[in-house]
């Protein structure tokens, strides 16, 4: 069998040759009980599964894989499931971000090394989606994404709970004694009620939505709740489509073009997506040789209305978003801002995919004419604290703090912050700007989600709900608040964040896109002259490779040798 372009199937290189090696591979395939009719001369579709019991968000993906297999078989293909490393967001220490590039390498090399004519990528939890997209982009074998979908909405008594977003708010009440031990235990039992990824527009929902916006999924695939039978139906359909893509020879680099990446950024802004999407999209683009930078995000943010009323920026949860019509409705609303002619794995253009979408609940998905915010969720800041850029999610921040000037209170690292944040004598007021150092890609290391510095207990007790916080860390997509993130270059490399001292004035001006340390340049220079970088935290293994090759946040934190030059 050959592709529609007349090329031999890639898998034939492995078992379609008149040599001993092909004999061995066919014989060894028979050892799994497959007859030759089953696998010979058929497109082989790999099912790249990030299932793991250490990753609750992806714990149902074996079932999803079975549905994909049905579809592949029905379309005349031969499905073979294979595992890769999985990145369970809440379990991996120090952070899953340390391992995103490792997973991307695992995915890429498995696709390249095995006899696959196409691959179905099963993902869900935060880093599993960008890792698979990065790996698939580099391998460039026909691919389609099937996200696992969000979990059911959390439920506590008569109240719906969004993972992370409501969890953190309730934890602040627990810390200050306004939620009892017994209530806290009930919340633990009800906030996470099924497999699937987090229930708000956190990083997982953002990245699976962006996989759809990139054109890498079937239409409507991203937001179906994990336990909904339609999740399995679309998995089956995706398996069928994977066979067609393999025969058509349509590769990820033909789908994830510059236009598709710009579509993904535009959708990210319209859904109030996670700030992590900036890092991941730059990394994906880097794998494809597409030059993408922070200014592209800010330019698109300025012209894109925010319309998806989903936590943490809005009020509703991912289940509500899906029932309201989900991502296709958002994309239809902002279609004039998208490249409607971008091709997708459906075989149709983006415009054709979404133009018949219907909104069933306008309070969940607003029109572009009456958005929740005139601009997109994430904006890019520059200034002497971040000459290479920083980001803030303005839609999840307090409007009154978007223009703010105040004295810094500095934590030299995460451990110091954790040790001090609940101190009754922490010298902070509602005007203080909390600054945390050494939490970036190399400094932490691994670029953890530590940027959402908890509100100091002393301020919570005064009823202060938010304050300006700045770091070179990331933040969970489920988090909220006036939090400046990804300051680059990071403090561990001698970025100006490294020399902020208690009492220095800091100015945040979101409208002006500025984050400034109001200290004379000569003084900053003088302080930097005595800056000495800390010793590397790893001297062997993967950690050492990470430290030697990871790029800064504004370059996507991929390894320098994995970017396409
Ligand atoms: Fe996996 Fe939130 S912990 S998506």
Coordinates of C-alpha atoms and ligand atoms in Angstrom, one line a residue:
X1 CA 0.0 0.0 0.0
X2 CA 1.2 3.6 -0.7
X3 CA 0.1 7.0 0.3
X4 CA -2.0 9.2 -2.0
X5 CA 1.2 10.9 -3.2
X6 CA 2.4 7.5 -4.5
X7 CA 5.0 7.2 -1.7
X8 CA 5.5 3.9 0.0
X9 CA 4.2 3.7 3.5
X10 CA 6.9 4.5 6.0
X11 CA 6.2 1.3 8.0
X12 CA 7.2 -0.7 4.9
X13 CA 10.8 0.2 5.6
X14 CA 10.6 -1.9 8.8
X15 CA 8.7 -4.9 7.6
X16 CA 8.1 -4.8 3.9
X17 CA 11.7 -5.5 2.8
X18 CA 13.0 -8.8 1.4
X19 CA 15.7 -9.1 4.1
X20 CA 16.2 -10.8 7.4
X21 CA 15.4 -7.8 9.5
X22 CA 11.9 -7.5 8.0
X23 CA 11.4 -11.2 8.6
X24 CA 12.3 -10.7 12.3
X25 CA 10.0 -7.7 12.7
X26 CA 7.1 -9.6 11.1
X27 CA 7.8 -12.7 13.2
X28 CA 8.0 -10.7 16.4
X29 CA 4.8 -8.9 15.6
X30 CA 3.2 -12.4 15.2
X31 CA 4.4 -13.1 18.7
X32 CA 1.8 -10.7 20.0
X33 CA -0.8 -12.9 18.3
X34 CA -1.5 -10.7 15.2
X35 CA -1.9 -12.5 11.9
X36 CA -0.1 -11.1 8.9
X37 CA -3.4 -10.0 7.3
X38 CA -3.8 -7.8 10.3
X39 CA -0.7 -5.8 9.9
X40 CA 0.8 -6.3 6.5
X41 CA 0.4 -3.6 3.9
X42 CA -1.7 -1.4 6.2
X43 CA -1.0 2.0 7.6
X44 CA 0.4 1.6 11.1
X45 CA -1.0 4.1 13.5
X46 CA 0.8 4.6 16.8
X47 CA -1.2 5.6 19.7
X48 CA 1.1 7.7 21.9
X49 CA -0.3 7.3 25.4
X50 CA 0.6 9.5 28.3
X51 CA -1.6 7.4 30.6
X52 CA -0.2 6.9 34.1
X53 CA -1.6 6.2 37.5
X54 CA 0.8 9.0 38.7
X55 CA -1.2 11.3 36.5
X56 CA -4.8 11.3 37.6
X57 CA -5.7 13.7 34.8
X58 CA -4.7 11.2 32.2
X59 CA -5.8 8.1 34.1
X60 CA -8.6 7.3 31.7
X61 CA -6.5 7.4 28.5
X62 CA -6.3 3.6 28.2
X63 CA -10.0 3.6 27.6
X64 CA -9.7 6.5 25.2
X65 CA -6.9 4.5 23.4
X66 CA -9.3 1.5 23.0
X67 CA -11.8 3.8 21.2
X68 CA -9.0 5.2 19.0
X69 CA -8.1 1.6 18.1
X70 CA -11.7 0.9 17.0
X71 CA -11.5 3.8 14.7
X72 CA -8.2 2.8 13.2
X73 CA -9.3 -0.7 12.6
X74 CA -12.6 0.4 11.0
X75 CA -10.6 2.6 8.6
X76 CA -8.3 -0.3 7.6
X77 CA -5.3 0.7 9.7
X78 CA -3.2 -1.2 12.2
X79 CA -3.2 0.4 15.7
X80 CA -0.3 0.0 18.1
X81 CA -0.4 1.7 21.4
X82 CA 2.9 2.8 23.1
X83 CA 3.7 4.6 26.4
X84 CA 5.9 7.6 27.0
X85 CA 6.8 9.3 30.2
X86 CA 3.8 11.1 31.7
X87 CA 3.9 14.3 33.6
X88 CA 1.5 14.3 36.5
X89 CA 1.3 18.0 37.4
X90 CA 0.7 17.8 41.1
X91 CA 2.9 14.9 41.8
X92 CA 6.2 15.5 40.1
X93 CA 9.0 17.3 42.0
X94 CA 10.4 19.8 41.7
X95 CA 8.1 20.6 38.7
X96 CA 6.7 18.9 35.6
X97 CA 8.2 21.8 33.6
X98 CA 11.7 20.3 34.3
X99 CA 10.5 17.3 32.3
X100 CA 8.4 18.8 29.5
X101 CA 11.4 18.7 27.2
X102 CA 12.3 15.2 28.2
X103 CA 8.8 14.0 27.3
X104 CA 9.0 15.9 24.0
X105 CA 12.2 14.1 23.2
X106 CA 10.6 10.7 24.3
X107 CA 7.6 11.4 22.0
X108 CA 9.8 12.6 19.1
X109 CA 12.2 9.7 19.2
X110 CA 9.5 7.0 19.6
X111 CA 7.7 8.3 16.6
X112 CA 10.9 8.5 14.6
X113 CA 12.3 5.1 15.7
X114 CA 9.2 2.9 15.4
X115 CA 7.4 1.9 12.2
X116 CA 4.6 4.4 12.3
X117 CA 2.7 5.9 9.3
X118 CA 0.7 8.1 11.6
X119 CA 0.3 8.8 15.3
X120 CA -2.6 9.7 17.6
X121 CA -1.5 11.8 20.6
X122 CA -3.4 11.2 23.8
X123 CA -2.8 14.0 26.3
X124 CA -4.5 16.1 28.9
X125 CA -2.6 17.2 32.0
X126 CA -0.7 20.5 31.6
X127 CA 2.7 19.7 30.1
X128 CA 1.6 16.5 28.3
X129 CA -0.1 18.4 25.4
X130 CA 2.8 20.8 24.6
X131 CA 5.3 18.0 25.0
X132 CA 3.4 15.8 22.5
X133 CA 3.0 18.7 20.1
X134 CA 6.7 19.6 20.3
X135 CA 7.7 16.0 19.7
X136 CA 5.3 15.5 16.9
X137 CA 6.4 18.8 15.3
X138 CA 10.0 17.6 15.2
X139 CA 9.3 14.0 14.1
X140 CA 6.8 15.4 11.4
X141 CA 4.9 12.2 10.8
X142 CA 1.1 12.6 10.2
X143 CA -0.4 13.2 13.6
X144 CA -3.7 14.0 15.3
X145 CA -4.4 15.0 18.9
X146 CA -7.1 13.5 21.1
X147 CA -7.2 15.4 24.5
X148 CA -8.5 13.5 27.5
X149 CA -10.9 16.3 28.4
X150 CA -11.6 18.1 31.6
X151 CA -12.9 16.3 34.7
X152 CA -16.4 16.9 36.1
X153 CA -17.0 20.1 37.9
X154 CA -16.0 19.9 41.6
X155 CA -19.0 19.9 44.0
X156 CA -19.0 20.8 47.7
X157 CA -22.4 20.8 49.3
X158 CA -24.5 23.1 47.0
X159 CA -21.4 24.8 45.5
X160 CA -19.5 24.1 42.3
X161 CA -15.8 24.2 42.6
X162 CA -13.1 24.8 40.1
X163 CA -9.8 23.0 40.7
X164 CA -7.0 25.2 41.8
X165 CA -8.9 28.4 41.5
X166 CA -11.5 27.6 44.2
X167 CA -9.1 25.3 46.0
X168 CA -6.7 28.2 46.6
X169 CA -9.4 30.6 47.7
X170 CA -10.8 28.1 50.1
X171 CA -7.4 27.3 51.4
X172 CA -6.9 31.0 52.3
X173 CA -10.2 30.7 54.3
X174 CA -8.9 27.5 56.0
X175 CA -5.5 29.2 56.8
X176 CA -7.4 32.0 58.6
X177 CA -9.8 29.6 60.4
X178 CA -12.9 30.5 58.4
X179 CA -13.2 27.0 57.0
X180 CA -13.1 24.2 59.6
X181 CA -11.0 21.0 59.4
X182 CA -14.2 19.0 58.7
X183 CA -15.3 21.3 55.9
X184 CA -11.8 21.2 54.4
X185 CA -11.9 17.4 54.4
X186 CA -15.3 17.5 52.6
X187 CA -13.8 19.9 50.0
X188 CA -10.9 17.5 49.5
X189 CA -13.4 14.7 48.7
X190 CA -15.5 16.8 46.3
X191 CA -13.2 19.1 44.3
X192 CA -11.9 16.4 42.0
X193 CA -14.6 13.9 41.1
X194 CA -13.3 12.1 38.0
X195 CA -10.4 11.5 35.7
X196 CA -9.7 14.3 33.3
X197 CA -7.7 17.5 33.6
X198 CA -8.5 20.6 35.8
X199 CA -12.0 22.1 35.5
X200 CA -11.0 25.7 34.8
X201 CA -9.2 27.4 32.0
X202 CA -5.9 26.4 33.4
X203 CA -2.9 25.3 31.5
X204 CA -4.4 21.9 30.5
X205 CA -7.7 23.3 29.2
X206 CA -5.8 26.1 27.5
X207 CA -3.3 23.9 25.8
X208 CA -5.9 21.3 24.7
X209 CA -8.0 24.2 23.3
X210 CA -4.9 25.5 21.5
X211 CA -4.2 22.1 20.0
X212 CA -7.7 22.5 18.5
X213 CA -6.9 26.1 17.5
X214 CA -3.7 24.9 15.8
X215 CA -5.8 22.6 13.7
X216 CA -4.4 19.4 15.3
X217 CA -7.7 17.9 16.6
X218 CA -11.1 17.2 15.2
X219 CA -13.5 20.1 15.6
X220 CA -15.0 20.2 19.1
X221 CA -12.6 17.7 20.5
X222 CA -10.8 19.8 23.2
X223 CA -13.6 20.5 25.7
X224 CA -15.7 17.3 25.9
X225 CA -15.6 16.3 29.6
X226 CA -13.5 13.2 30.3
X227 CA -16.3 10.9 31.5
X228 CA -18.7 12.0 28.7
X229 CA -19.4 9.2 26.1
X230 CA -18.8 11.8 23.4
X231 CA -15.1 11.8 24.4
X232 CA -14.9 8.1 23.2
X233 CA -16.9 8.8 20.1
X234 CA -14.5 11.6 19.0
X235 CA -11.5 9.4 19.9
X236 CA -12.9 6.7 17.6
X237 CA -13.5 9.3 14.8
X238 CA -9.9 10.6 15.4
X239 CA -8.6 7.0 14.9
X240 CA -10.4 6.8 11.6
X241 CA -9.0 10.2 10.6
X242 CA -5.5 9.2 11.5
X243 CA -5.5 6.5 8.9
X244 CA -6.7 9.0 6.3
X245 CA -4.0 11.5 7.3
X246 CA -1.3 8.8 7.0
X247 CA -2.5 7.9 3.5
X248 CA -2.8 11.6 2.6
X249 CA 0.7 12.2 4.0
X250 CA -0.4 15.4 5.8
X251 CA 2.3 16.2 8.4
X252 CA 2.2 18.5 11.5
X253 CA 4.5 21.0 9.8
X254 CA 1.8 21.4 7.1
X255 CA -0.8 22.1 9.8
X256 CA 1.1 24.0 12.4
X257 CA 2.1 26.9 10.1
X258 CA 2.7 30.5 11.1
X259 CA -1.0 31.2 10.5
X260 CA -2.0 28.3 12.7
X261 CA 0.3 29.6 15.5
X262 CA -1.2 33.0 15.2
X263 CA -4.7 31.5 15.4
X264 CA -3.6 29.7 18.6
X265 CA -2.4 32.9 20.1
X266 CA -5.6 34.7 19.2
X267 CA -7.7 32.0 20.7
X268 CA -5.5 32.0 23.8
X269 CA -6.3 35.7 24.3
X270 CA -10.0 35.2 23.7
X271 CA -10.3 32.4 26.2
X272 CA -8.2 34.1 28.9
X273 CA -5.8 31.2 28.6
X274 CA -3.0 30.3 30.9
X275 CA 0.2 32.4 30.9
X276 CA 2.0 29.1 30.4
X277 CA 0.7 29.1 26.8
X278 CA 3.2 31.8 25.9
X279 CA 6.1 29.6 26.8
X280 CA 4.6 26.5 25.2
X281 CA 3.6 28.1 21.9
X282 CA 7.0 29.7 21.5
X283 CA 8.6 26.2 22.1
X284 CA 6.3 24.6 19.6
X285 CA 7.0 27.3 17.0
X286 CA 10.7 26.9 17.7
X287 CA 10.4 23.2 16.7
X288 CA 9.0 24.2 13.4
X289 CA 11.4 27.0 12.6
X290 CA 8.8 29.7 13.1
X291 CA 10.2 32.8 14.6
X292 CA 7.8 33.8 17.4
X293 CA 8.4 36.3 20.1
X294 CA 6.7 38.0 23.0
X295 CA 5.8 41.0 20.9
X296 CA 3.6 38.7 18.7
X297 CA 1.6 37.9 21.8
X298 CA 1.2 41.4 22.9
X299 CA 0.2 42.7 19.4
X300 CA -2.5 40.0 19.2
X301 CA -3.6 40.6 22.8
X302 CA -4.3 44.2 22.1
X303 CA -6.7 43.4 19.3
X304 CA -8.4 40.3 20.7
X305 CA -11.5 40.5 22.9
X306 CA -11.7 38.2 25.9
X307 CA -15.0 36.3 25.6
X308 CA -14.9 33.0 27.5
X309 CA -16.4 33.6 30.9
X310 CA -14.5 30.7 32.6
X311 CA -12.4 30.6 35.8
X312 CA -9.9 31.8 36.8
X313 CA -10.6 35.0 34.8
X314 CA -14.4 34.4 34.7
X315 CA -17.2 32.7 36.6
X316 CA -17.9 29.3 35.0
X317 CA -16.2 26.0 34.6
X318 CA -15.1 23.9 31.6
X319 CA -18.2 21.7 31.7
X320 CA -20.3 24.9 31.4
X321 CA -18.1 26.0 28.6
X322 CA -18.5 22.8 26.7
X323 CA -22.3 22.8 27.1
X324 CA -22.4 26.4 25.9
X325 CA -20.8 25.3 22.6
X326 CA -17.1 25.4 23.6
X327 CA -14.2 26.4 21.5
X328 CA -15.9 26.4 18.1
X329 CA -18.2 29.1 19.3
X330 CA -15.3 31.2 20.6
X331 CA -13.5 30.8 17.2
X332 CA -16.6 31.7 15.3
X333 CA -17.0 34.8 17.4
X334 CA -13.4 35.9 16.6
X335 CA -13.3 34.6 13.1
X336 CA -12.4 38.0 11.5
X337 CA -9.3 38.0 13.7
X338 CA -8.3 34.4 12.7
X339 CA -6.7 33.1 9.5
X340 CA -9.8 31.2 8.4
X341 CA -8.0 29.6 5.6
X342 CA -5.6 27.7 7.8
X343 CA -5.8 24.0 7.0
X344 CA -6.6 21.5 9.8
X345 CA -6.4 17.8 10.3
X346 CA -10.1 17.6 9.5
X347 CA -9.1 18.2 5.9
X348 CA -11.1 21.4 6.0
X349 CA -10.1 25.0 6.7
X350 CA -10.5 26.5 10.2
X351 CA -13.4 28.7 8.9
X352 CA -15.2 25.6 7.5
X353 CA -14.8 23.8 10.8
X354 CA -16.3 26.5 13.0
X355 CA -18.7 28.6 10.9
X356 CA -21.8 26.6 11.8
X357 CA -21.1 26.6 15.6
X358 CA -24.0 27.7 17.8
X359 CA -23.8 29.3 21.2
X360 CA -26.3 27.8 23.7
X361 CA -25.5 30.1 26.7
X362 CA -24.4 33.7 26.2
X363 CA -23.4 34.4 29.7
X364 CA -20.7 31.7 29.3
X365 CA -19.4 32.7 25.9
X366 CA -19.9 36.4 25.1
X367 CA -20.0 37.9 21.6
X368 CA -17.0 39.7 20.3
X369 CA -19.1 42.8 20.2
X370 CA -19.9 42.6 23.9
X371 CA -16.8 40.9 25.4
X372 CA -15.8 40.6 29.1
X373 CA -12.7 42.6 28.3
X374 CA -11.7 44.5 25.2
X375 CA -8.3 43.0 25.2
X376 CA -6.9 39.5 25.6
X377 CA -6.1 37.8 28.8
X378 CA -2.3 37.8 28.8
X379 CA -0.2 40.9 28.2
X380 CA 3.6 41.4 27.9
X381 CA 5.6 43.8 30.1
X382 CA 9.0 45.2 29.6
X383 CA 11.2 47.4 31.8
X384 CA 14.4 47.3 33.7
X385 CA 13.0 44.4 35.8
X386 CA 12.4 42.4 32.6
X387 CA 14.4 43.7 29.6
X388 CA 13.5 40.5 27.7
X389 CA 9.9 40.5 28.9
X390 CA 7.5 39.3 31.5
X391 CA 3.8 38.5 31.4
X392 CA 0.7 39.1 33.5
X393 CA -2.8 37.8 33.1
X394 CA -4.7 41.0 33.3
X395 CA -8.1 39.4 33.2
X396 CA -7.3 37.5 36.4
X397 CA -5.8 40.5 38.1
X398 CA -7.4 43.2 40.3
X399 CA -8.3 46.2 38.1
X400 CA -7.3 48.6 40.9
X401 CA -3.7 47.1 40.9
X402 CA -3.0 47.3 37.2
X403 CA -1.4 50.7 37.8
X404 CA 0.5 50.4 41.1
X405 CA 3.6 51.8 42.8
X406 CA 4.8 50.4 46.1
X407 CA 7.8 49.3 48.1
X408 CA 9.3 45.9 47.5
X409 CA 9.4 43.1 50.1
X410 CA 11.9 40.6 48.9
X411 CA 12.2 36.8 49.2
X412 CA 15.6 35.6 48.1
X413 CA 14.1 32.2 47.1
X414 CA 11.0 30.0 47.4
X415 CA 12.0 28.4 50.7
X416 CA 12.4 31.7 52.4
X417 CA 9.0 32.8 51.1
X418 CA 7.3 29.6 52.4
X419 CA 9.0 30.1 55.8
X420 CA 7.9 33.7 56.2
X421 CA 4.6 34.1 54.4
X422 CA 2.4 33.3 57.4
X423 CA 4.5 35.3 59.9
X424 CA 2.4 37.6 62.0
X425 CA 5.1 40.3 61.9
X426 CA 5.8 40.2 58.1
X427 CA 6.3 43.9 57.4
X428 CA 3.9 44.2 54.5
X429 CA 0.9 46.4 53.7
X430 CA -1.7 46.2 50.9
X431 CA 0.7 48.5 48.9
X432 CA 3.8 46.3 49.2
X433 CA 5.1 44.6 46.1
X434 CA 6.2 41.0 46.9
X435 CA 9.3 40.1 44.9
X436 CA 10.6 36.5 44.8
X437 CA 14.0 35.6 43.2
X438 CA 15.6 32.4 42.0
X439 CA 12.5 30.7 40.6
X440 CA 13.3 30.7 36.9
X441 CA 14.3 28.0 34.4
X442 CA 17.9 27.7 35.7
X443 CA 17.5 29.2 39.2
X444 CA 14.8 27.0 40.7
X445 CA 15.6 25.0 38.6
X446 CA 12.9 23.9 36.2
X447 CA 10.8 27.0 36.1
X448 CA 8.2 25.9 38.6
X449 CA 4.7 27.3 39.2
X450 CA 5.8 29.2 42.3
X451 CA 4.9 32.7 41.0
X452 CA 1.5 32.7 42.7
X453 CA 3.0 33.8 46.0
X454 CA 0.3 33.1 48.6
X455 CA -1.3 36.2 50.1
X456 CA 0.5 36.9 53.5
X457 CA -1.7 35.7 56.3
X458 CA -1.4 39.1 58.0
X459 CA -3.0 40.7 55.0
X460 CA -5.7 38.0 54.6
X461 CA -6.7 38.7 58.2
X462 CA -7.1 42.3 57.3
X463 CA -9.4 41.3 54.4
X464 CA -6.9 42.2 51.7
X465 CA -7.6 39.8 48.8
X466 CA -4.8 40.7 46.3
X467 CA -1.5 42.5 46.0
X468 CA 1.2 42.9 43.3
X469 CA 3.6 40.0 43.2
X470 CA 6.6 39.6 40.8
X471 CA 9.0 36.7 40.1
X472 CA 10.8 34.9 37.4
X473 CA 8.6 31.8 38.0
X474 CA 5.5 30.6 36.2
X475 CA 2.1 30.3 37.7
X476 CA -0.5 27.6 37.5
X477 CA -3.1 28.4 34.9
X478 CA -5.7 27.9 37.6
X479 CA -4.3 30.8 39.6
X480 CA -5.4 34.4 39.8
X481 CA -4.3 37.7 41.2
X482 CA -2.0 40.6 40.1
X483 CA 1.0 38.5 39.5
X484 CA 3.9 39.3 37.2
X485 CA 5.6 36.2 35.9
X486 CA 8.5 34.9 33.6
X487 CA 10.7 38.0 34.2
X488 CA 13.6 37.5 31.8
X489 CA 16.5 37.3 32.1
X490 CA 15.9 35.4 35.3
X491 CA 17.5 36.5 38.6
X492 CA 19.9 33.5 38.7
X493 CA 21.5 34.8 35.5
X494 CA 21.9 38.3 36.9
X495 CA 18.6 39.8 35.7
X496 CA 17.8 43.0 37.6
X497 CA 15.3 41.1 39.7
X498 CA 18.4 39.6 41.5
X499 CA 19.3 43.0 43.0
X500 CA 15.9 44.3 44.2
X501 CA 16.2 45.1 47.9
X502 CA 13.5 45.6 50.6
X503 CA 12.0 49.1 50.3
X504 CA 13.0 49.7 46.7
X505 CA 10.0 51.3 44.8
X506 CA 8.5 49.2 42.1
X507 CA 6.1 50.4 39.5
X508 CA 3.6 48.3 37.5
X509 CA 1.9 49.9 34.6
X510 CA -0.1 47.3 32.7
X511 CA -1.7 49.8 30.2
X512 CA 1.8 51.1 29.5
X513 CA 3.2 47.5 29.4
X514 CA 5.9 48.4 32.0
X515 CA 7.5 46.8 35.0
X516 CA 10.1 49.1 36.5
X517 CA 12.4 49.1 39.5
X518 CA 12.5 52.8 40.5
X519 CA 16.2 52.8 41.4
X520 CA 18.8 54.8 39.4
X521 CA 20.5 52.8 36.6
X522 CA 23.9 53.5 38.1
X523 CA 22.8 52.0 41.4
X524 CA 21.4 48.9 39.7
X525 CA 24.6 48.6 37.8
X526 CA 26.7 48.9 41.0
X527 CA 24.6 46.2 42.8
X528 CA 24.9 43.9 39.7
X529 CA 28.7 44.2 39.8
X530 CA 28.7 42.3 43.1
X531 CA 26.2 39.6 41.9
X532 CA 27.6 36.1 42.0
X533 CA 25.6 33.3 40.5
X534 CA 24.8 30.3 42.7
X535 CA 26.4 26.9 42.0
X536 CA 24.4 24.7 39.6
X537 CA 21.9 22.5 41.4
X538 CA 22.6 19.5 39.2
X539 CA 26.1 18.1 38.2
X540 CA 25.0 15.0 36.4
X541 CA 22.2 13.3 34.4
X542 CA 19.1 14.9 32.9
X543 CA 19.2 17.8 35.4
X544 CA 22.7 18.8 34.2
X545 CA 21.6 18.6 30.6
X546 CA 18.6 20.8 31.4
X547 CA 20.7 23.4 33.1
X548 CA 23.2 23.5 30.3
X549 CA 20.7 23.8 27.4
X550 CA 17.4 25.3 28.6
X551 CA 16.6 28.6 27.1
X552 CA 14.9 31.5 28.9
X553 CA 11.2 32.0 29.2
X554 CA 11.0 34.4 26.3
X555 CA 12.5 31.7 24.1
X556 CA 10.1 29.0 25.2
X557 CA 12.4 27.1 27.6
X558 CA 13.1 24.4 25.1
X559 CA 16.6 23.0 24.8
X560 CA 18.7 25.1 22.5
X561 CA 19.6 22.0 20.4
X562 CA 16.0 21.1 19.8
X563 CA 14.9 24.3 18.1
X564 CA 14.8 24.1 14.4
X565 CA 17.3 26.5 13.0
Ligands
LIG1 FE1 -3.4 17.9 35.6 FE2 -4.4 20.3 36.6 S1 -3.3 18.8 37.6 S2 -4.5 19.5 34.6

